[in-house]
């Protein structure tokens, strides 16, 4: 069940991150989910480092850090994806 939640959270965070970023991101849905999961992991790590990973009630700060992590990972990942795809297209012609 943990993997299912990771996929759901990754999808939600990845889609929100893509909506926040300006312009169009040409990454597939599966990569959006992976980037969302990685952003969630990054946000959880930062929350642990600053000591807010587990609070009473809803962990708003941790969730915000997860979203910031997802935005960062989607932004960097989109640039890397475009770079890889651009290199492939140039090599084929």
PDB file of C-alpha atoms in Angstrom:
ATOM      1  CA  UNK A   1       0.000   0.000   0.000  1.00  0.00           C
ATOM      2  CA  UNK A   2       2.978   2.312   0.556  1.00  0.00           C
ATOM      3  CA  UNK A   3       3.913   2.220  -3.141  1.00  0.00           C
ATOM      4  CA  UNK A   4       0.361   3.072  -4.132  1.00  0.00           C
ATOM      5  CA  UNK A   5       0.396   6.140  -1.884  1.00  0.00           C
ATOM      6  CA  UNK A   6       3.802   7.138  -3.243  1.00  0.00           C
ATOM      7  CA  UNK A   7       2.426   6.990  -6.798  1.00  0.00           C
ATOM      8  CA  UNK A   8      -0.694   8.970  -5.868  1.00  0.00           C
ATOM      9  CA  UNK A   9       1.291  11.624  -3.985  1.00  0.00           C
ATOM     10  CA  UNK A  10       3.834  11.749  -6.824  1.00  0.00           C
ATOM     11  CA  UNK A  11       1.078  12.266  -9.366  1.00  0.00           C
ATOM     12  CA  UNK A  12      -0.610  15.025  -7.357  1.00  0.00           C
ATOM     13  CA  UNK A  13       2.635  16.852  -6.534  1.00  0.00           C
ATOM     14  CA  UNK A  14       3.973  16.467 -10.070  1.00  0.00           C
ATOM     15  CA  UNK A  15       0.810  17.831 -11.663  1.00  0.00           C
ATOM     16  CA  UNK A  16       0.650  20.762  -9.230  1.00  0.00           C
ATOM     17  CA  UNK A  17       4.343  21.487  -9.828  1.00  0.00           C
ATOM     18  CA  UNK A  18       3.786  21.496 -13.592  1.00  0.00           C
ATOM     19  CA  UNK A  19       0.855  23.905 -13.111  1.00  0.00           C
ATOM     20  CA  UNK A  20       3.005  26.247 -11.016  1.00  0.00           C
ATOM     21  CA  UNK A  21       5.907  26.350 -13.459  1.00  0.00           C
ATOM     22  CA  UNK A  22       5.543  28.815 -16.323  1.00  0.00           C
ATOM     23  CA  UNK A  23       5.440  27.500 -19.865  1.00  0.00           C
ATOM     24  CA  UNK A  24       4.808  24.005 -21.113  1.00  0.00           C
ATOM     25  CA  UNK A  25       6.692  21.024 -19.791  1.00  0.00           C
ATOM     26  CA  UNK A  26       7.025  18.314 -22.413  1.00  0.00           C
ATOM     27  CA  UNK A  27       7.545  15.425 -20.030  1.00  0.00           C
ATOM     28  CA  UNK A  28       5.368  12.313 -20.076  1.00  0.00           C
ATOM     29  CA  UNK A  29       2.942  11.495 -17.269  1.00  0.00           C
ATOM     30  CA  UNK A  30       5.073   8.637 -15.935  1.00  0.00           C
ATOM     31  CA  UNK A  31       8.019  11.021 -15.588  1.00  0.00           C
ATOM     32  CA  UNK A  32       5.789  13.593 -13.879  1.00  0.00           C
ATOM     33  CA  UNK A  33       4.921  10.932 -11.290  1.00  0.00           C
ATOM     34  CA  UNK A  34       8.585   9.996 -10.799  1.00  0.00           C
ATOM     35  CA  UNK A  35       9.573  13.653 -10.411  1.00  0.00           C
ATOM     36  CA  UNK A  36       6.703  14.175  -7.944  1.00  0.00           C
ATOM     37  CA  UNK A  37       7.881  11.206  -5.870  1.00  0.00           C
ATOM     38  CA  UNK A  38      11.464  12.489  -5.903  1.00  0.00           C
ATOM     39  CA  UNK A  39      10.253  15.958  -4.896  1.00  0.00           C
ATOM     40  CA  UNK A  40       8.285  14.435  -2.037  1.00  0.00           C
ATOM     41  CA  UNK A  41      11.373  12.576  -0.840  1.00  0.00           C
ATOM     42  CA  UNK A  42      13.437  15.761  -1.103  1.00  0.00           C
ATOM     43  CA  UNK A  43      10.812  17.745   0.829  1.00  0.00           C
ATOM     44  CA  UNK A  44      10.648  15.096   3.547  1.00  0.00           C
ATOM     45  CA  UNK A  45      14.430  15.159   3.869  1.00  0.00           C
ATOM     46  CA  UNK A  46      14.482  18.942   4.252  1.00  0.00           C
ATOM     47  CA  UNK A  47      11.646  18.732   6.793  1.00  0.00           C
ATOM     48  CA  UNK A  48      13.701  16.233   8.763  1.00  0.00           C
ATOM     49  CA  UNK A  49      16.786  18.441   8.626  1.00  0.00           C
ATOM     50  CA  UNK A  50      14.912  21.441  10.033  1.00  0.00           C
ATOM     51  CA  UNK A  51      12.951  19.363  12.540  1.00  0.00           C
ATOM     52  CA  UNK A  52       9.386  19.697  11.240  1.00  0.00           C
ATOM     53  CA  UNK A  53       8.837  16.242   9.761  1.00  0.00           C
ATOM     54  CA  UNK A  54       6.278  15.227  12.368  1.00  0.00           C
ATOM     55  CA  UNK A  55       4.081  17.759  14.125  1.00  0.00           C
ATOM     56  CA  UNK A  56       0.702  17.578  15.801  1.00  0.00           C
ATOM     57  CA  UNK A  57      -2.147  17.938  13.342  1.00  0.00           C
ATOM     58  CA  UNK A  58      -1.573  18.503   9.656  1.00  0.00           C
ATOM     59  CA  UNK A  59       2.071  18.895   8.677  1.00  0.00           C
ATOM     60  CA  UNK A  60       1.610  21.998   6.530  1.00  0.00           C
ATOM     61  CA  UNK A  61       5.284  22.935   6.524  1.00  0.00           C
ATOM     62  CA  UNK A  62       6.307  19.427   5.430  1.00  0.00           C
ATOM     63  CA  UNK A  63       3.693  19.435   2.671  1.00  0.00           C
ATOM     64  CA  UNK A  64       4.842  22.855   1.476  1.00  0.00           C
ATOM     65  CA  UNK A  65       8.450  21.613   1.431  1.00  0.00           C
ATOM     66  CA  UNK A  66       7.350  18.566  -0.575  1.00  0.00           C
ATOM     67  CA  UNK A  67       5.661  20.833  -3.114  1.00  0.00           C
ATOM     68  CA  UNK A  68       8.727  23.082  -3.337  1.00  0.00           C
ATOM     69  CA  UNK A  69      10.854  19.966  -3.831  1.00  0.00           C
ATOM     70  CA  UNK A  70       8.530  18.738  -6.571  1.00  0.00           C
ATOM     71  CA  UNK A  71       8.651  22.109  -8.347  1.00  0.00           C
ATOM     72  CA  UNK A  72      12.453  22.062  -8.217  1.00  0.00           C
ATOM     73  CA  UNK A  73      12.716  18.466  -9.437  1.00  0.00           C
ATOM     74  CA  UNK A  74      10.175  18.988 -12.244  1.00  0.00           C
ATOM     75  CA  UNK A  75      11.986  22.157 -13.345  1.00  0.00           C
ATOM     76  CA  UNK A  76      15.430  20.523 -13.421  1.00  0.00           C
ATOM     77  CA  UNK A  77      14.049  17.242 -14.753  1.00  0.00           C
ATOM     78  CA  UNK A  78      12.216  18.972 -17.596  1.00  0.00           C
ATOM     79  CA  UNK A  79      15.412  20.709 -18.666  1.00  0.00           C
ATOM     80  CA  UNK A  80      17.297  17.409 -18.540  1.00  0.00           C
ATOM     81  CA  UNK A  81      14.520  15.618 -20.460  1.00  0.00           C
ATOM     82  CA  UNK A  82      14.538  18.284 -23.170  1.00  0.00           C
ATOM     83  CA  UNK A  83      18.319  18.102 -23.385  1.00  0.00           C
ATOM     84  CA  UNK A  84      18.256  14.321 -23.765  1.00  0.00           C
ATOM     85  CA  UNK A  85      15.444  14.392 -26.301  1.00  0.00           C
ATOM     86  CA  UNK A  86      17.094  17.199 -28.234  1.00  0.00           C
ATOM     87  CA  UNK A  87      20.341  15.258 -28.472  1.00  0.00           C
ATOM     88  CA  UNK A  88      18.503  12.152 -29.659  1.00  0.00           C
ATOM     89  CA  UNK A  89      16.656  14.041 -32.355  1.00  0.00           C
ATOM     90  CA  UNK A  90      19.855  15.628 -33.665  1.00  0.00           C
ATOM     91  CA  UNK A  91      21.606  12.240 -33.825  1.00  0.00           C
ATOM     92  CA  UNK A  92      18.780  10.665 -35.855  1.00  0.00           C
ATOM     93  CA  UNK A  93      18.861  13.189 -38.697  1.00  0.00           C
TER      94      UNK A  93
END
